[in-house]
CSV table of C-alpha atoms and ligand atoms in Angstrom, one decimal:
chain,number,residue,atom,x,y,z
A,1,MET,CA,96.7,121.4,68.9
A,2,SER,CA,96.9,118.7,66.3
A,3,ASP,CA,95.2,115.5,66.9
A,4,VAL,CA,97.1,113.6,64.3
A,5,LEU,CA,98.2,110.1,65.3
A,6,ALA,CA,101.9,109.1,64.8
A,7,PRO,CA,102.4,107.0,61.6
A,8,LEU,CA,102.5,103.3,62.5
A,9,ASP,CA,106.2,102.8,61.4
A,10,VAL,CA,107.4,105.3,64.0
A,11,PHE,CA,105.1,104.1,66.8
A,12,GLN,CA,107.0,102.7,69.8
A,13,PRO,CA,105.2,101.1,72.7
A,14,PRO,CA,106.0,103.1,75.8
A,15,LYS,CA,108.9,101.5,77.7
A,16,PRO,CA,107.7,100.3,81.1
A,17,LEU,CA,108.9,102.5,84.0
A,18,ARG,CA,111.2,100.7,86.4
A,19,ALA,CA,111.7,101.4,90.1
A,20,LYS,CA,114.4,100.0,92.4
A,21,LEU,CA,113.5,99.8,96.0
A,22,ILE,CA,116.0,99.7,98.9
A,23,THR,CA,114.9,99.1,102.4
A,24,LEU,CA,116.9,100.1,105.4
A,25,GLY,CA,115.8,99.6,109.0
A,26,CYS,CA,113.3,97.2,110.6
A,27,GLN,CA,110.5,95.0,109.5
A,28,MET,CA,108.0,97.9,109.8
A,29,ASN,CA,110.0,99.5,107.0
A,30,VAL,CA,110.0,96.2,105.0
A,31,TYR,CA,106.2,96.2,105.3
A,32,ASP,CA,106.0,99.9,104.3
A,33,SER,CA,108.2,99.2,101.2
A,34,HIS,CA,105.6,96.7,100.1
A,35,ILE,CA,103.0,99.5,100.3
A,36,LEU,CA,105.4,101.8,98.4
A,37,ALA,CA,105.9,99.1,95.6
A,38,THR,CA,102.1,98.7,95.4
A,39,GLU,CA,101.5,102.4,95.0
A,40,LEU,CA,104.3,102.7,92.4
A,41,ALA,CA,102.7,99.8,90.4
A,42,ARG,CA,99.5,101.8,90.4
A,43,ILE,CA,101.2,104.5,88.3
A,44,GLY,CA,103.0,102.1,86.0
A,45,TYR,CA,106.3,101.3,87.7
A,46,ARG,CA,107.6,97.7,87.7
A,47,GLU,CA,110.1,96.7,90.3
A,48,THR,CA,113.6,96.0,89.1
A,49,ASP,CA,116.5,94.6,91.2
A,50,GLN,CA,119.1,96.6,89.3
A,51,TYR,CA,120.2,100.2,89.4
A,52,ASP,CA,121.2,100.2,85.7
A,53,ASP,CA,117.7,100.1,84.2
A,54,ALA,CA,115.9,102.0,87.0
A,55,ASP,CA,114.0,105.2,86.2
A,56,LEU,CA,113.4,105.7,89.8
A,57,VAL,CA,115.3,104.7,93.0
A,58,VAL,CA,113.4,104.7,96.2
A,59,VAL,CA,115.2,104.3,99.5
A,60,ASN,CA,113.1,103.6,102.7
A,61,THR,CA,115.3,105.1,105.4
A,62,CYS,CA,116.0,104.4,109.1
A,63,ALA,CA,116.9,106.8,111.9
A,64,VAL,CA,117.3,104.5,114.9
A,65,ARG,CA,121.1,104.7,115.0
A,66,GLU,CA,123.8,106.6,113.1
A,67,LYS,CA,124.8,103.6,111.0
A,68,PRO,CA,121.8,103.4,108.7
A,69,ALA,CA,122.1,107.2,108.2
A,70,GLU,CA,125.7,106.8,107.2
A,71,LYS,CA,124.7,104.0,104.8
A,72,LEU,CA,122.2,106.2,103.2
A,73,ARG,CA,124.7,109.1,102.7
A,74,SER,CA,127.2,106.8,100.9
A,75,LEU,CA,124.4,105.2,98.8
A,76,LEU,CA,123.2,108.7,97.7
A,77,GLY,CA,126.8,109.7,96.8
A,78,LEU,CA,126.9,106.7,94.4
A,79,LEU,CA,123.4,107.3,93.0
A,80,ASN,CA,124.3,110.9,92.3
A,81,GLN,CA,127.3,109.7,90.3
A,82,GLN,CA,125.0,107.4,88.3
A,83,ARG,CA,122.7,110.3,87.7
A,84,LYS,CA,125.4,112.2,85.9
A,85,LYS,CA,125.4,109.4,83.3
A,86,ARG,CA,121.7,109.1,82.7
A,87,PRO,CA,118.4,110.5,84.0
A,88,MET,CA,117.1,108.8,87.1
A,89,LYS,CA,114.8,110.2,89.8
A,90,ILE,CA,115.4,109.6,93.5
A,91,ALA,CA,112.7,109.3,96.2
A,92,LEU,CA,113.5,109.0,99.9
A,93,ALA,CA,110.9,107.7,102.3
A,94,GLY,CA,110.8,106.5,105.9
A,95,CYS,CA,111.9,107.5,109.4
A,96,LEU,CA,115.0,109.5,108.7
A,97,MET,CA,113.1,111.7,106.3
A,98,GLN,CA,110.6,112.6,109.0
A,99,LEU,CA,113.4,114.3,110.8
A,100,GLN,CA,115.8,115.5,108.1
A,101,GLY,CA,113.8,115.3,104.9
A,102,SER,CA,114.5,118.9,103.7
A,103,GLU,CA,118.2,118.7,104.6
A,104,PHE,CA,118.6,115.6,102.5
A,105,GLN,CA,116.5,117.0,99.7
A,106,GLU,CA,118.7,120.0,99.4
A,107,LYS,CA,122.1,118.4,99.9
A,108,PHE,CA,121.6,115.4,97.6
A,109,HIS,CA,119.1,116.9,95.1
A,110,ILE,CA,116.3,114.5,96.0
A,111,ASP,CA,113.2,114.6,93.8
A,112,TYR,CA,110.6,113.2,96.2
A,113,VAL,CA,110.5,112.9,100.0
A,114,THR,CA,107.9,111.2,102.2
A,115,GLY,CA,107.8,110.2,105.8
A,116,PRO,CA,106.6,106.9,107.3
A,117,GLY,CA,103.2,108.3,107.8
A,118,SER,CA,102.8,109.5,104.2
A,119,ILE,CA,104.1,106.7,102.0
A,120,THR,CA,100.9,106.5,100.1
A,121,GLU,CA,101.5,110.1,98.9
A,122,LEU,CA,104.4,109.1,96.7
A,123,PRO,CA,102.4,108.8,93.4
A,124,LYS,CA,101.0,112.3,93.8
A,125,LEU,CA,104.5,113.7,94.3
A,126,ILE,CA,105.8,111.8,91.2
A,127,GLN,CA,102.9,113.0,89.1
A,128,ALA,CA,103.6,116.6,90.3
A,129,GLY,CA,107.2,116.3,89.2
A,130,GLN,CA,108.7,116.9,92.6
A,131,GLY,CA,107.8,117.5,96.3
A,132,THR,CA,107.7,116.6,99.9
A,133,SER,CA,105.0,115.1,102.0
A,134,LEU,CA,105.6,114.6,105.7
A,135,GLU,CA,102.1,114.6,107.3
A,136,PHE,CA,100.7,111.6,109.0
A,137,ILE,CA,97.9,110.5,106.7
A,138,ASP,CA,95.0,109.1,108.8
A,139,SER,CA,93.9,106.7,106.1
A,140,LEU,CA,97.2,104.8,106.2
A,141,ALA,CA,95.8,102.8,109.1
A,142,ASP,CA,92.9,101.7,106.8
A,143,TYR,CA,95.2,100.8,103.9
A,144,VAL,CA,94.8,97.1,103.0
A,145,ALA,CA,98.0,96.0,101.3
A,146,PRO,CA,97.7,93.4,98.6
A,147,PRO,CA,99.4,90.0,99.4
A,148,GLN,CA,103.2,89.7,99.5
A,149,MET,CA,104.4,87.0,97.2
A,150,SER,CA,106.2,84.9,99.8
A,151,LEU,CA,105.4,82.0,102.1
A,152,ALA,CA,106.2,84.3,105.1
A,153,ALA,CA,104.6,87.7,105.2
A,154,HIS,CA,104.4,90.8,107.4
A,155,LEU,CA,101.2,92.4,108.7
A,156,THR,CA,101.5,95.7,110.5
A,157,ILE,CA,98.7,95.9,113.1
A,158,ILE,CA,99.7,99.1,115.0
A,159,ARG,CA,101.7,102.1,113.8
A,160,GLY,CA,103.7,104.5,115.9
A,161,CYS,CA,104.7,104.4,119.6
A,162,ASP,CA,103.4,106.1,122.7
A,163,HIS,CA,106.4,105.2,124.9
A,164,ALA,CA,109.1,107.7,125.6
A,165,CYS,CA,112.3,105.7,126.0
A,166,THR,CA,114.9,108.4,126.4
A,167,TYR,CA,117.4,107.0,123.9
A,168,CYS,CA,114.8,106.3,121.1
A,169,ILE,CA,113.9,108.5,118.1
A,170,VAL,CA,111.1,106.3,116.9
A,171,PRO,CA,108.2,108.1,118.6
A,172,ARG,CA,109.4,111.3,116.7
A,173,THR,CA,109.7,109.6,113.4
A,174,ARG,CA,106.6,107.4,113.5
A,175,GLY,CA,104.4,109.5,115.7
A,176,PRO,CA,101.9,108.4,118.3
A,177,GLN,CA,100.4,104.9,118.3
A,178,VAL,CA,97.6,104.2,115.9
A,179,SER,CA,96.0,100.7,116.0
A,180,ARG,CA,94.7,99.5,112.6
A,181,PRO,CA,90.9,98.7,112.5
A,182,PRO,CA,90.5,95.0,113.3
A,183,GLU,CA,88.4,94.4,110.2
A,184,LYS,CA,91.2,95.7,108.0
A,185,ILE,CA,93.7,93.5,109.7
A,186,LEU,CA,91.4,90.5,109.2
A,187,GLU,CA,90.8,91.4,105.5
A,188,GLU,CA,94.5,91.6,104.9
A,189,ALA,CA,95.1,88.4,106.8
A,190,TYR,CA,92.6,86.4,104.8
A,191,ALA,CA,94.0,87.7,101.5
A,192,LEU,CA,97.5,86.7,102.6
A,193,ARG,CA,96.3,83.2,103.4
A,194,LYS,CA,94.4,82.9,100.2
A,195,ALA,CA,97.6,83.8,98.3
A,196,GLY,CA,99.4,80.9,100.0
A,197,VAL,CA,101.2,82.6,102.9
A,198,LEU,CA,102.0,80.0,105.6
A,199,GLU,CA,103.5,82.3,108.2
A,200,VAL,CA,102.4,85.8,109.2
A,201,THR,CA,104.4,88.1,111.5
A,202,LEU,CA,102.2,90.7,113.2
A,203,LEU,CA,104.2,93.9,113.5
A,204,GLY,CA,104.3,97.0,115.6
A,205,GLN,CA,106.8,98.9,117.7
A,206,ASN,CA,104.9,97.5,120.6
A,207,VAL,CA,102.2,95.0,119.5
A,208,ASN,CA,101.1,94.5,123.1
A,209,ALA,CA,99.7,98.0,123.1
A,210,TYR,CA,97.3,97.1,120.3
A,211,GLY,CA,93.8,98.5,120.8
A,212,LYS,CA,94.6,100.6,123.8
A,213,ASP,CA,94.2,103.8,121.7
A,214,VAL,CA,90.7,103.1,120.4
A,215,PRO,CA,87.8,102.2,122.8
A,216,GLY,CA,86.1,99.0,121.7
A,217,TYR,CA,89.0,97.5,119.8
A,218,PRO,CA,90.1,94.0,120.8
A,219,SER,CA,93.2,93.4,122.9
A,220,PHE,CA,96.4,92.1,121.3
A,221,ALA,CA,95.7,88.7,122.9
A,222,GLN,CA,92.3,88.6,121.2
A,223,VAL,CA,93.9,89.5,117.8
A,224,LEU,CA,96.4,86.8,118.3
A,225,ARG,CA,93.7,84.2,118.9
A,226,GLN,CA,91.8,85.3,115.8
A,227,ILE,CA,94.8,85.4,113.5
A,228,GLY,CA,95.9,82.1,114.9
A,229,LYS,CA,92.8,80.5,113.3
A,230,ILE,CA,93.9,81.7,109.8
A,231,PHE,CA,97.6,80.7,109.4
A,232,PRO,CA,99.6,77.5,110.2
A,233,ARG,CA,102.3,79.8,111.8
A,234,VAL,CA,101.8,83.1,113.5
A,235,ARG,CA,104.5,85.3,115.1
A,236,PHE,CA,104.7,88.8,116.4
A,237,LEU,CA,107.3,91.6,116.9
A,238,THR,CA,108.0,93.5,119.0
A,239,ASN,CA,107.0,93.8,122.7
A,240,HIS,CA,107.5,96.3,125.4
A,241,PRO,CA,108.0,94.3,128.6
A,242,LYS,CA,105.8,96.7,130.5
A,243,ASP,CA,102.8,96.0,128.4
A,244,PHE,CA,103.5,92.3,128.1
A,245,THR,CA,100.7,90.5,130.0
A,246,ALA,CA,99.7,87.1,131.3
A,247,GLU,CA,96.7,87.4,128.9
A,248,VAL,CA,99.2,87.2,126.0
A,249,ILE,CA,101.0,84.2,127.5
A,250,GLN,CA,97.6,82.5,127.9
A,251,ALA,CA,96.7,83.3,124.3
A,252,ILE,CA,100.0,81.8,123.0
A,253,ALA,CA,99.6,78.7,125.2
A,254,GLU,CA,96.0,78.1,123.9
A,255,THR,CA,96.7,78.8,120.2
A,256,PRO,CA,98.9,76.1,118.8
A,257,THR,CA,99.6,77.9,115.6
A,258,VAL,CA,101.2,80.8,117.5
A,259,CYS,CA,105.0,80.3,117.5
A,260,ARG,CA,106.6,79.9,120.9
A,261,HIS,CA,109.0,82.7,120.4
A,262,LEU,CA,109.0,85.9,122.5
A,263,HIS,CA,111.1,88.9,121.6
A,264,LEU,CA,111.2,90.9,124.8
A,265,PRO,CA,113.7,93.8,124.5
A,266,VAL,CA,115.3,94.4,127.9
A,267,GLN,CA,117.9,97.0,126.9
A,268,SER,CA,119.8,96.9,130.3
A,269,GLY,CA,120.0,94.8,133.5
A,270,SER,CA,120.6,97.8,135.8
A,271,ASP,CA,117.6,99.3,137.5
A,272,GLN,CA,119.3,102.8,137.5
A,273,VAL,CA,119.9,102.6,133.7
A,274,LEU,CA,116.4,101.3,133.1
A,275,LYS,CA,115.1,104.2,135.0
A,276,ASP,CA,117.3,106.7,133.1
A,277,MET,CA,116.0,105.0,129.9
A,278,ASN,CA,112.4,105.5,131.1
A,279,ARG,CA,111.7,101.8,130.5
A,280,GLU,CA,109.2,101.6,133.4
A,281,TYR,CA,110.2,98.1,134.7
A,282,THR,CA,112.9,96.8,136.9
A,283,ALA,CA,115.4,94.0,136.1
A,284,GLN,CA,113.5,91.7,138.6
A,285,GLN,CA,110.2,92.4,136.9
A,286,PHE,CA,111.7,91.5,133.5
A,287,ILE,CA,113.3,88.3,134.8
A,288,HIS,CA,110.0,87.3,136.4
A,289,ALA,CA,108.1,87.9,133.1
A,290,ALA,CA,110.6,85.8,131.1
A,291,GLN,CA,110.4,83.0,133.7
A,292,LEU,CA,106.7,83.1,133.6
A,293,ALA,CA,106.7,82.8,129.8
A,294,ARG,CA,109.2,79.9,129.8
A,295,LYS,CA,107.2,78.0,132.4
A,296,ALA,CA,103.8,78.4,130.7
A,297,LEU,CA,105.3,77.8,127.2
A,298,PRO,CA,107.6,74.8,127.3
A,299,GLY,CA,110.3,75.1,124.6
A,300,CYS,CA,109.6,78.8,124.1
A,301,SER,CA,112.6,80.8,122.9
A,302,VAL,CA,113.1,84.2,124.5
A,303,THR,CA,115.1,86.8,122.6
A,304,THR,CA,116.0,90.4,123.4
A,305,ASP,CA,117.6,93.7,122.4
A,306,LEU,CA,120.4,95.1,124.5
A,307,ILE,CA,122.2,98.5,124.4
A,308,ALA,CA,125.8,98.8,125.6
A,309,GLY,CA,127.2,102.1,126.7
A,310,PHE,CA,124.1,104.2,127.6
A,311,PRO,CA,125.4,107.6,128.8
A,312,THR,CA,124.8,107.0,132.5
A,313,GLU,CA,125.9,103.3,132.4
A,314,THR,CA,128.8,102.6,134.9
A,315,GLU,CA,130.9,99.5,134.8
A,316,GLU,CA,128.8,98.2,137.7
A,317,ASP,CA,125.5,98.9,135.8
A,318,PHE,CA,127.0,97.0,132.8
A,319,GLN,CA,127.9,94.1,135.1
A,320,ALA,CA,124.2,94.0,136.1
A,321,THR,CA,123.3,93.6,132.4
A,322,LEU,CA,125.7,90.7,132.1
A,323,ALA,CA,124.2,89.2,135.3
A,324,LEU,CA,120.7,89.5,133.8
A,325,VAL,CA,121.8,87.9,130.6
A,326,ASP,CA,123.0,84.9,132.7
A,327,GLN,CA,119.8,84.8,134.7
A,328,VAL,CA,117.5,84.7,131.6
A,329,GLY,CA,119.8,82.9,129.2
A,330,PHE,CA,118.4,84.4,126.0
A,331,ASP,CA,118.1,82.2,122.9
A,332,ALA,CA,119.3,85.1,120.8
A,333,SER,CA,120.2,88.7,121.4
A,334,PHE,CA,120.5,91.8,119.3
A,335,THR,CA,123.2,93.8,120.8
A,336,PHE,CA,123.6,97.5,119.9
A,337,ILE,CA,126.2,100.1,120.8
A,338,TYR,CA,124.5,103.2,122.2
A,339,SER,CA,124.1,105.8,119.4
A,340,PRO,CA,123.1,109.3,120.5
A,341,ARG,CA,120.0,110.5,118.7
A,342,PRO,CA,119.7,114.3,118.4
A,343,GLY,CA,116.4,115.5,119.9
A,344,THR,CA,116.1,112.7,122.4
A,345,PRO,CA,116.6,113.3,126.2
A,346,ALA,CA,119.6,110.9,126.3
A,347,GLY,CA,121.0,112.5,123.2
A,348,ALA,CA,121.7,115.7,125.3
A,349,LEU,CA,123.8,113.8,127.8
A,350,PRO,CA,127.6,113.5,127.5
A,351,ASP,CA,128.4,110.3,125.5
A,352,LEU,CA,130.7,107.7,127.0
A,353,PRO,CA,134.1,107.3,125.3
A,354,GLN,CA,133.8,105.2,122.1
A,355,GLU,CA,136.4,102.6,123.4
A,356,VAL,CA,134.4,102.1,126.6
A,357,LYS,CA,131.2,101.5,124.6
A,358,THR,CA,132.9,99.2,122.1
A,359,GLU,CA,134.7,97.2,124.9
A,360,ARG,CA,131.4,96.6,126.7
A,361,LEU,CA,129.6,95.6,123.5
A,362,MET,CA,132.3,93.0,122.8
A,363,ARG,CA,131.9,91.5,126.3
A,364,LEU,CA,128.2,91.5,125.9
A,365,ILE,CA,128.3,89.8,122.5
A,366,ASP,CA,130.6,87.1,123.9
A,367,GLN,CA,128.3,86.4,126.7
A,368,CYS,CA,125.1,86.4,124.6
A,369,LYS,CA,126.7,84.1,122.0
A,370,ALA,CA,127.7,81.6,124.7
A,371,TRP,CA,124.0,81.5,125.8
A,372,SER,CA,122.7,81.1,122.3
A,373,LEU,CA,125.0,78.2,121.8
A,374,LYS,CA,123.9,76.6,125.1
A,375,ARG,CA,120.2,77.0,124.3
A,376,ASN,CA,120.8,75.7,120.7
A,377,GLN,CA,122.7,72.7,122.0
A,378,ALA,CA,119.7,71.8,124.2
A,379,ARG,CA,117.7,71.5,120.9
A,380,VAL,CA,120.0,68.8,119.4
A,381,GLY,CA,118.0,65.6,119.0
A,382,GLN,CA,114.7,67.5,118.9
A,383,VAL,CA,112.3,67.5,115.9
A,384,LEU,CA,111.5,71.1,115.0
A,385,GLU,CA,109.1,72.5,112.4
A,386,VAL,CA,111.1,74.4,109.8
A,387,LEU,CA,109.8,76.8,107.2
A,388,VAL,CA,112.0,77.0,104.1
A,389,THR,CA,111.1,80.2,102.3
A,390,ASP,CA,113.9,80.6,99.8
A,391,GLU,CA,114.0,79.2,96.3
A,392,ARG,CA,116.3,76.2,95.8
A,393,LYS,CA,119.9,77.1,96.1
A,394,GLY,CA,121.0,74.1,94.1
A,395,ASP,CA,124.0,73.3,96.3
A,396,GLY,CA,122.5,70.4,98.1
A,397,THR,CA,121.4,72.4,101.2
A,398,SER,CA,118.4,74.5,102.2
A,399,GLN,CA,117.8,77.1,104.8
A,400,GLY,CA,114.8,78.0,106.8
A,401,TYR,CA,113.9,78.8,110.4
A,402,CYS,CA,112.0,76.9,113.1
A,403,ARG,CA,109.0,78.1,115.1
A,404,GLU,CA,111.5,79.2,117.8
A,405,ASN,CA,112.9,81.6,115.2
A,406,ILE,CA,116.4,80.0,114.9
A,407,PRO,CA,117.8,79.6,111.4
A,408,VAL,CA,118.1,75.9,110.4
A,409,VAL,CA,120.3,74.5,107.7
A,410,VAL,CA,119.0,71.3,106.2
A,411,GLY,CA,121.4,69.0,104.2
A,412,GLU,CA,118.9,68.6,101.3
A,413,ASP,CA,117.7,70.6,98.3
A,414,LEU,CA,114.1,71.4,99.3
A,415,ASP,CA,111.2,73.2,97.7
A,416,PRO,CA,109.9,76.1,99.8
A,417,GLY,CA,107.5,74.8,102.5
A,418,ILE,CA,107.1,73.4,106.0
A,419,TYR,CA,109.2,70.4,107.1
A,420,GLN,CA,109.8,68.3,110.2
A,421,VAL,CA,113.6,68.5,110.8
A,422,GLN,CA,115.6,66.5,113.3
A,423,ILE,CA,118.4,68.7,114.8
A,424,GLY,CA,121.8,67.1,114.7
A,425,ARG,CA,124.2,69.9,115.4
A,426,ALA,CA,124.2,73.4,116.9
A,427,ALA,CA,126.1,76.7,116.4
A,428,PRO,CA,125.5,80.0,118.3
A,429,GLN,CA,123.1,81.4,115.7
A,430,LEU,CA,122.4,78.3,113.6
A,431,LEU,CA,121.0,74.8,113.9
A,432,PHE,CA,121.8,71.9,111.4
A,433,GLY,CA,119.4,69.1,110.8
A,434,ALA,CA,117.9,66.4,108.5
A,435,VAL,CA,114.4,66.3,107.2
A,436,LEU,CA,112.1,63.5,108.5
A,437,HIS,CA,110.3,62.4,105.4
A,438,ASP,CA,106.9,60.7,105.6
A,439,LEU,CA,107.3,56.9,105.5
B,501,SAH,N1,109.8,99.2,119.7
B,501,SAH,C1,110.9,98.4,119.9
B,501,SAH,C2,112.3,98.9,119.5
B,501,SAH,C3,112.5,99.4,118.2
B,501,SAH,S1,114.1,100.0,118.0
B,501,SAH,C4,111.0,98.1,121.4
B,501,SAH,O1,110.7,98.9,122.2
B,501,SAH,O2,111.3,97.0,121.7
B,501,SAH,C5,115.0,98.4,118.0
B,501,SAH,C6,116.0,98.4,119.0
B,501,SAH,O3,117.0,99.4,118.7
B,501,SAH,C7,115.7,98.8,120.5
B,501,SAH,O4,115.1,97.7,121.1
B,501,SAH,C8,117.0,99.2,121.0
B,501,SAH,O5,117.7,98.1,121.6
B,501,SAH,C9,117.8,99.7,119.8
B,501,SAH,N2,117.9,101.2,119.9
B,501,SAH,C10,116.9,102.1,119.8
B,501,SAH,N3,117.5,103.3,119.9
B,501,SAH,C11,118.8,103.2,120.1
B,501,SAH,C12,119.9,104.0,120.2
B,501,SAH,N4,119.7,105.4,120.3
B,501,SAH,N5,121.2,103.5,120.3
B,501,SAH,C13,121.4,102.2,120.2
B,501,SAH,N6,120.3,101.3,120.1
B,501,SAH,C14,119.1,101.8,120.0
B,502,SF4,FE1,111.5,103.3,121.0
B,502,SF4,FE2,110.8,102.6,123.4
B,502,SF4,FE3,108.9,103.0,121.6
B,502,SF4,FE4,110.5,100.9,121.4
B,502,SF4,S1,109.0,101.4,123.0
B,502,SF4,S2,109.9,102.3,119.7
B,502,SF4,S3,112.4,101.7,122.2
B,502,SF4,S4,110.2,104.6,122.4
B,503,F3S,FE1,112.3,100.9,112.1
B,503,F3S,FE2,114.5,102.4,111.8
B,503,F3S,FE3,112.1,103.5,111.7
B,503,F3S,S1,114.3,100.7,113.2
B,503,F3S,S2,110.9,102.3,113.0
B,503,F3S,S3,113.0,102.0,110.3
B,503,F3S,S4,113.9,104.3,112.7
């Protein structure tokens, strides 16, 4: 081996490696993509927002419905076209890989594959030249992610899910529930605050279950109170109604920094369908919980997830869902058409005809939209605290969202930050207002 250095005139500084990250799926994946970016930076990759100069493209995938899987397939088709023109590595991470990693690896010639429990293994795979890692790495719960460069940040407090909703693939993709050690959560929270984060969203498939898997850990309500001391705004996502407790309502009521917004996914208003979904609550119990929250937390917005066209859902069951929507009057609703997931108990049942599912979804959307408009109209005239996160758009308007989690458009070019905004007009998913400047 020769140890001779290259002559100076031919010496080229190494070109920095560039990685383009694409995130499909929920906020848990957005948080995990931040960990992926951190790990890639450790081995010399800088993030780029373009495909053209990327040496590596990483897609963090989602398996919850068929749509994100279709999106991934078409994206990979395009990337493989690009790869014919110039060398580029592809890494796939996340939920869908936990189920179909090897299938995708073969079919689309993927270089590296990791699951949601092994994202920190990506550098090892890259250094090895290729490979797959789908174990659930214990140390992931201890991983303290460096601050996200944003006024609003995510903080995962619990990974996985111990529920067994019959339609849902998530427990198979993300494994059983693992609460992160409280001291790691606090360490990460203080670092975020120090970096200028104003709003933190505590994340988990079911944050209310926090601590139940480890004796001696605090309850979710206790975590909420602690984190509430650190940030001006705290929110949390998402909650299983069965685990939602009066203790949590109390913690929100007594911690002014915790936003008065509850995302309580109901899925259906029919007791039979709820039973078939294995949700472990009745429509009445849900309505009671929502009413309790609204009473204890004046102004609180209550939002939900709803599924139209579950295999056993009859027209009568669907009517019960519409009736529940009317009884609760959600501030915002995420409505989904049922998507059979192979390997789930419901996935083995005969699917309803597509046109029945679509027609129900349309009716559901109309009704939810009408309630969102009604709830938003009741906020006209109120002064709400709006967090503007985006850089100036330069078109004379700014967009942010209030504590109740409704997007708000302000007719003024604002720097990112928190503003008091008087609401002047409402649309179903949007409020419009003007900033109240200090006199
Ligand atoms: N852990 C969260 C849900 C995560 S998945 C919770 O229990 O609330 C987000 C939403 O996707 C669910 O609330 C549900 O409404 C929807 N969803 C999950 N599986 C689905 C499927 N197979 N078809 C259609 N929607 C689904
Ligand atoms: Fe899926 Fe149910 Fe767990 Fe939510 S609680 S992630 S819907 S199994
Ligand atoms: Fe989230 Fe999709 Fe996984 S919704 S938990 S990224 S299956």
